[in-house]
PDB file of C-alpha atoms in Angstrom:
ATOM      1  CA  MET A   7     -27.700   1.829 -23.476  1.00 94.00           C
ATOM      2  CA  GLN A   8     -25.514   1.100 -20.330  1.00 95.00           C
ATOM      3  CA  GLU A   9     -26.564  -2.853 -21.640  1.00 97.00           C
ATOM      4  CA  ARG A  10     -25.770  -1.462 -25.090  1.00 97.00           C
ATOM      5  CA  LEU A  11     -22.230  -0.116 -24.015  1.00 98.00           C
ATOM      6  CA  ALA A  12     -21.909  -3.539 -22.040  1.00 98.00           C
ATOM      7  CA  GLU A  13     -23.051  -6.207 -25.360  1.00 98.00           C
ATOM      8  CA  SER A  14     -20.529  -4.249 -27.473  1.00 98.00           C
ATOM      9  CA  ILE A  15     -17.675  -4.818 -25.196  1.00 98.00           C
ATOM     10  CA  LEU A  16     -18.251  -8.217 -23.861  1.00 98.00           C
ATOM     11  CA  SER A  17     -18.396  -8.936 -27.058  1.00 98.00           C
ATOM     12  CA  GLY A  18     -15.087  -7.076 -28.760  1.00 98.00           C
ATOM     13  CA  ASN A  19     -17.048  -5.357 -30.810  1.00 98.00           C
ATOM     14  CA  PHE A  20     -15.549  -1.756 -29.494  1.00 98.00           C
ATOM     15  CA  HIS A  21     -16.598   0.365 -31.932  1.00 98.00           C
ATOM     16  CA  ILE A  22     -19.281   0.257 -31.523  1.00 98.00           C
ATOM     17  CA  ALA A  23     -18.827   1.399 -27.097  1.00 98.00           C
ATOM     18  CA  GLU A  24     -15.845   3.921 -29.414  1.00 98.00           C
ATOM     19  CA  ASP A  25     -19.139   6.124 -31.139  1.00 98.00           C
ATOM     20  CA  ILE A  26     -20.803   5.778 -27.639  1.00 98.00           C
ATOM     21  CA  MET A  27     -17.870   7.169 -25.534  1.00 98.00           C
ATOM     22  CA  ASN A  28     -17.711   9.195 -29.172  1.00 97.00           C
ATOM     23  CA  GLN A  29     -21.264  10.715 -28.052  1.00 97.00           C
ATOM     24  CA  THR A  30     -21.244  10.710 -24.700  1.00 97.00           C
ATOM     25  CA  ASP A  31     -19.991  13.701 -21.837  1.00 97.00           C
ATOM     26  CA  PHE A  32     -16.757  11.630 -21.116  1.00 97.00           C
ATOM     27  CA  LEU A  33     -18.172  12.072 -17.151  1.00 96.00           C
ATOM     28  CA  GLU A  34     -20.392  10.033 -17.929  1.00 98.00           C
ATOM     29  CA  PHE A  35     -19.699   7.495 -20.560  1.00 98.00           C
ATOM     30  CA  GLU A  36     -17.529   6.789 -17.565  1.00 97.00           C
ATOM     31  CA  GLU A  37     -20.399   6.550 -14.663  1.00 97.00           C
ATOM     32  CA  ILE A  38     -21.286   3.518 -16.902  1.00 97.00           C
ATOM     33  CA  PHE A  39     -18.900   2.253 -17.554  1.00 98.00           C
ATOM     34  CA  ILE A  40     -17.479   1.535 -14.716  1.00 98.00           C
ATOM     35  CA  SER A  41     -20.483   0.501 -13.632  1.00 97.00           C
ATOM     36  CA  ALA A  42     -21.269  -1.312 -16.696  1.00 98.00           C
ATOM     37  CA  CYS A  43     -17.628  -3.506 -15.768  1.00 98.00           C
ATOM     38  CA  HIS A  44     -18.424  -3.677 -11.704  1.00 97.00           C
ATOM     39  CA  LYS A  45     -21.467  -5.805 -12.774  1.00 97.00           C
ATOM     40  CA  SER A  46     -19.244  -8.458 -14.684  1.00 96.00           C
ATOM     41  CA  GLU A  47     -15.833  -7.620 -13.690  1.00 95.00           C
ATOM     42  CA  SER A  48     -14.968  -8.634 -17.008  1.00 98.00           C
ATOM     43  CA  VAL A  49     -11.270  -7.797 -17.630  1.00 98.00           C
ATOM     44  CA  MET A  50     -12.559  -6.674 -21.705  1.00 99.00           C
ATOM     45  CA  TYR A  51     -12.955  -4.085 -20.297  1.00 99.00           C
ATOM     46  CA  TYR A  52      -9.715  -2.739 -19.106  1.00 98.00           C
ATOM     47  CA  THR A  53      -8.954  -4.301 -22.578  1.00 98.00           C
ATOM     48  CA  PHE A  54     -10.989  -1.765 -24.572  1.00 99.00           C
ATOM     49  CA  ILE A  55      -9.351   0.731 -22.737  1.00 99.00           C
ATOM     50  CA  LEU A  56      -5.343  -0.309 -23.723  1.00 98.00           C
ATOM     51  CA  GLU A  57      -7.618  -0.806 -26.812  1.00 98.00           C
ATOM     52  CA  GLN A  58      -8.265   3.272 -27.098  1.00 98.00           C
ATOM     53  CA  MET A  59      -4.881   4.588 -25.424  1.00 98.00           C
ATOM     54  CA  LYS A  60      -3.587   3.060 -28.413  1.00 98.00           C
ATOM     55  CA  LYS A  61      -5.512   4.954 -30.845  1.00 98.00           C
ATOM     56  CA  GLU A  62      -5.195   8.315 -28.491  1.00 98.00           C
ATOM     57  CA  GLU A  63      -3.347   8.498 -24.880  1.00 98.00           C
ATOM     58  CA  THR A  64      -5.068  10.941 -22.569  1.00 98.00           C
ATOM     59  CA  VAL A  65      -5.298  11.067 -18.863  1.00 98.00           C
ATOM     60  CA  GLU A  66      -8.459  11.120 -19.308  1.00 98.00           C
ATOM     61  CA  LEU A  67      -7.977   6.853 -20.478  1.00 98.00           C
ATOM     62  CA  HIS A  68      -5.912   6.838 -18.038  1.00 99.00           C
ATOM     63  CA  ASP A  69      -7.735   8.482 -15.375  1.00 98.00           C
ATOM     64  CA  LEU A  70     -10.536   5.691 -16.281  1.00 98.00           C
ATOM     65  CA  ALA A  71      -8.024   2.971 -16.416  1.00 99.00           C
ATOM     66  CA  PHE A  72      -7.208   3.231 -13.113  1.00 99.00           C
ATOM     67  CA  LEU A  73      -9.981   3.657 -11.703  1.00 98.00           C
ATOM     68  CA  LEU A  74     -10.733  -0.057 -13.849  1.00 98.00           C
ATOM     69  CA  LEU A  75      -8.012  -1.358 -12.253  1.00 98.00           C
ATOM     70  CA  VAL A  76      -9.135  -0.011  -8.147  1.00 98.00           C
ATOM     71  CA  TYR A  77     -12.767  -0.883  -8.377  1.00 96.00           C
ATOM     72  CA  PRO A  78     -14.179  -3.510 -10.404  1.00 97.00           C
ATOM     73  CA  LEU A  79     -10.828  -4.929 -11.358  1.00 98.00           C
ATOM     74  CA  CYS A  80      -9.115  -4.930  -7.844  1.00 96.00           C
ATOM     75  CA  GLU A  81      -9.092  -8.473  -7.621  1.00 95.00           C
ATOM     76  CA  VAL A  82      -7.687  -9.230  -9.937  1.00 96.00           C
ATOM     77  CA  ASN A  83      -3.742 -10.202  -9.276  1.00 96.00           C
ATOM     78  CA  GLY A  84      -1.238  -7.324 -10.038  1.00 97.00           C
ATOM     79  CA  ALA A  85      -4.308  -4.964 -10.590  1.00 98.00           C
ATOM     80  CA  PHE A  86      -3.172  -2.256  -8.263  1.00 98.00           C
ATOM     81  CA  HIS A  87       0.412  -2.278  -9.606  1.00 98.00           C
ATOM     82  CA  SER A  88      -0.859  -1.606 -13.804  1.00 98.00           C
ATOM     83  CA  ALA A  89      -3.258   0.951 -12.009  1.00 98.00           C
ATOM     84  CA  TYR A  90       0.132   2.384 -10.033  1.00 98.00           C
ATOM     85  CA  TYR A  91       0.675   2.276 -13.506  1.00 98.00           C
ATOM     86  CA  HIS A  92      -2.320   4.581 -15.038  1.00 99.00           C
ATOM     87  CA  ALA A  93      -1.449   7.224 -11.871  1.00 98.00           C
ATOM     88  CA  GLU A  94       1.923   7.706 -12.394  1.00 98.00           C
ATOM     89  CA  ARG A  95       1.208   7.924 -16.530  1.00 98.00           C
ATOM     90  CA  ALA A  96      -1.239  10.238 -15.828  1.00 98.00           C
ATOM     91  CA  VAL A  97       0.624  12.462 -13.452  1.00 98.00           C
ATOM     92  CA  TYR A  98       3.062  12.875 -16.236  1.00 98.00           C
ATOM     93  CA  MET A  99       1.140  13.913 -18.737  1.00 98.00           C
ATOM     94  CA  THR A 100      -0.565  16.844 -16.480  1.00 98.00           C
ATOM     95  CA  ASP A 101       3.694  18.216 -15.492  1.00 98.00           C
ATOM     96  CA  SER A 102       2.422  16.961 -11.989  1.00 96.00           C
ATOM     97  CA  LYS A 103       0.321  19.307 -11.410  1.00 96.00           C
ATOM     98  CA  GLU A 104      -2.825  17.661 -11.618  1.00 97.00           C
ATOM     99  CA  ILE A 105      -3.663  16.996  -7.738  1.00 98.00           C
ATOM    100  CA  LYS A 106      -6.434  14.654  -8.349  1.00 97.00           C
ATOM    101  CA  ASN A 107      -3.550  12.636 -10.485  1.00 98.00           C
ATOM    102  CA  LEU A 108      -1.883  13.155  -6.791  1.00 98.00           C
ATOM    103  CA  LEU A 109      -3.722  11.799  -5.377  1.00 98.00           C
ATOM    104  CA  GLN A 110      -4.875   8.472  -7.285  1.00 98.00           C
ATOM    105  CA  LEU A 111      -0.817   7.521  -6.457  1.00 97.00           C
ATOM    106  CA  LEU A 112      -1.039   7.878  -2.857  1.00 97.00           C
ATOM    107  CA  PHE A 113      -4.285   6.630  -2.610  1.00 98.00           C
ATOM    108  CA  LEU A 114      -2.406   2.916  -3.634  1.00 98.00           C
ATOM    109  CA  TYR A 115       0.149   4.277  -0.262  1.00 97.00           C
ATOM    110  CA  THR A 116      -2.962   3.923   1.326  1.00 97.00           C
ATOM    111  CA  VAL A 117      -4.089  -0.392   0.133  1.00 96.00           C
ATOM    112  CA  PRO A 118      -3.365  -2.992   1.929  1.00 92.00           C
ATOM    113  CA  ASN A 119       0.027  -4.109   0.355  1.00 94.00           C
ATOM    114  CA  PRO A 120       0.707  -0.781  -0.900  1.00 96.00           C
ATOM    115  CA  VAL A 121       1.957  -0.310  -4.039  1.00 97.00           C
ATOM    116  CA  LEU A 122       3.762   3.361  -2.934  1.00 96.00           C
ATOM    117  CA  SER A 123       6.789   2.934  -0.212  1.00 95.00           C
ATOM    118  CA  ASP A 124       6.781   5.508   2.280  1.00 94.00           C
ATOM    119  CA  ARG A 125       9.428   7.574   0.739  1.00 94.00           C
ATOM    120  CA  GLU A 126       7.024   7.753  -2.741  1.00 96.00           C
ATOM    121  CA  ALA A 127       4.066   8.789  -0.842  1.00 96.00           C
ATOM    122  CA  PHE A 128       6.407  11.312   2.056  1.00 94.00           C
ATOM    123  CA  ASP A 129       7.409  13.049  -1.652  1.00 95.00           C
ATOM    124  CA  THR A 130       3.746  12.894  -3.932  1.00 97.00           C
ATOM    125  CA  ALA A 131       1.810  14.097  -0.476  1.00 96.00           C
ATOM    126  CA  GLN A 132       4.496  16.475  -0.340  1.00 95.00           C
ATOM    127  CA  GLN A 133       4.088  17.958  -3.822  1.00 96.00           C
ATOM    128  CA  ILE A 134      -0.014  17.770  -3.763  1.00 97.00           C
ATOM    129  CA  LEU A 135       0.737  20.140  -0.662  1.00 95.00           C
ATOM    130  CA  SER A 136       3.077  22.861  -2.775  1.00 95.00           C
ATOM    131  CA  ILE A 137      -0.499  22.598  -5.296  1.00 96.00           C
ATOM    132  CA  ASP A 138      -2.665  22.765  -1.917  1.00 95.00           C
ATOM    133  CA  SER A 139      -1.160  23.566   1.695  1.00 94.00           C
ATOM    134  CA  ASN A 140      -4.876  22.981   3.105  1.00 95.00           C
ATOM    135  CA  ASN A 141      -4.910  19.310   1.417  1.00 96.00           C
ATOM    136  CA  GLN A 142      -6.190  17.296   4.675  1.00 96.00           C
ATOM    137  CA  VAL A 143      -5.626  13.401   2.590  1.00 96.00           C
ATOM    138  CA  ALA A 144      -1.959  14.683   1.564  1.00 96.00           C
ATOM    139  CA  ARG A 145      -1.797  16.161   4.765  1.00 95.00           C
ATOM    140  CA  LYS A 146      -2.837  13.354   7.340  1.00 95.00           C
ATOM    141  CA  LEU A 147      -0.401  10.675   4.231  1.00 95.00           C
ATOM    142  CA  MET A 148       2.509  12.529   4.785  1.00 93.00           C
ATOM    143  CA  GLN A 149       3.203  12.408   8.027  1.00 92.00           C
ATOM    144  CA  LYS A 150       2.097   8.626   8.327  1.00 92.00           C
ATOM    145  CA  ALA A 151       4.656   8.703   5.625  1.00 92.00           C
ATOM    146  CA  ALA A 152       6.941  10.336   8.137  1.00 88.00           C
ATOM    147  CA  LYS A 153       6.285   8.310  10.980  1.00 86.00           C
ATOM    148  CA  GLN A 154       7.021   4.882   8.899  1.00 86.00           C
ATOM    149  CA  LEU A 155       9.558   6.560   8.023  1.00 84.00           C
ATOM    150  CA  ASP A 156      11.521   7.870  11.733  1.00 78.00           C
ATOM    151  CA  GLN A 157      11.534   4.132  12.667  1.00 67.00           C
ATOM    152  CA  VAL A 158      13.905   3.228  10.359  1.00 55.00           C
ATOM    153  CA  VAL A 159      16.875   2.353  12.303  1.00 49.00           C
ATOM    154  CA  ILE A 160      20.405   1.280  10.796  1.00 47.00           C
ATOM    155  CA  ASP A 161      23.066  -0.622  13.811  1.00 50.00           C
ATOM    156  CA  ILE A 162      26.397   0.939  13.025  1.00 50.00           C
ATOM    157  CA  LYS A 163      27.357  -3.349  13.517  1.00 55.00           C
ATOM    158  CA  ASP A 164      25.635  -3.710  10.039  1.00 50.00           C
ATOM    159  CA  PHE A 165      28.564  -1.555   7.914  1.00 45.00           C
ATOM    160  CA  ASN A 166      31.731  -3.169  10.013  1.00 52.00           C
ATOM    161  CA  HIS A 167      32.435  -5.011   7.285  1.00 45.00           C
ATOM    162  CA  TYR A 168      32.929  -2.128   4.897  1.00 43.00           C
ATOM    163  CA  LYS A 169      35.606  -0.381   7.397  1.00 48.00           C
ATOM    164  CA  ASN A 170      37.779  -2.805   5.521  1.00 49.00           C
ATOM    165  CA  ALA A 171      36.695  -2.145   1.848  1.00 47.00           C
TER     166      ALA A 171
END
């Protein structure tokens, strides 16, 4: 099935890939899809997901797009920023109630050039902890973000030019 999926995606025959997706349990499809993308590292897989979203935007498709962008396609310029978009959409579509989607956002704080600011990471971790107070990932990253936020020191002299404004 993986070879047939890869052939259909890479040749642009998305209707065949869509049939495979519709006839397969989505988690199984996701695993096969990501594995196939790992082999070729082609952005055609991402294009397929975008085509599917044009038909029906779902949290599952945003999750799959996120996974493609942070794993097999992570070397593509802007991949983490695009992954941020998909994580944000999934969080929005689930009313910020799904820990998995919030953790996707928080993951983007751990990459070499973080996509999330310290404040966004802190707030996201706080949201996760309000749902699951025992979540160790959120707790550790919240502490890291808090330390970074505490290091922000403002020199009052920087504001002197405002005193006569």
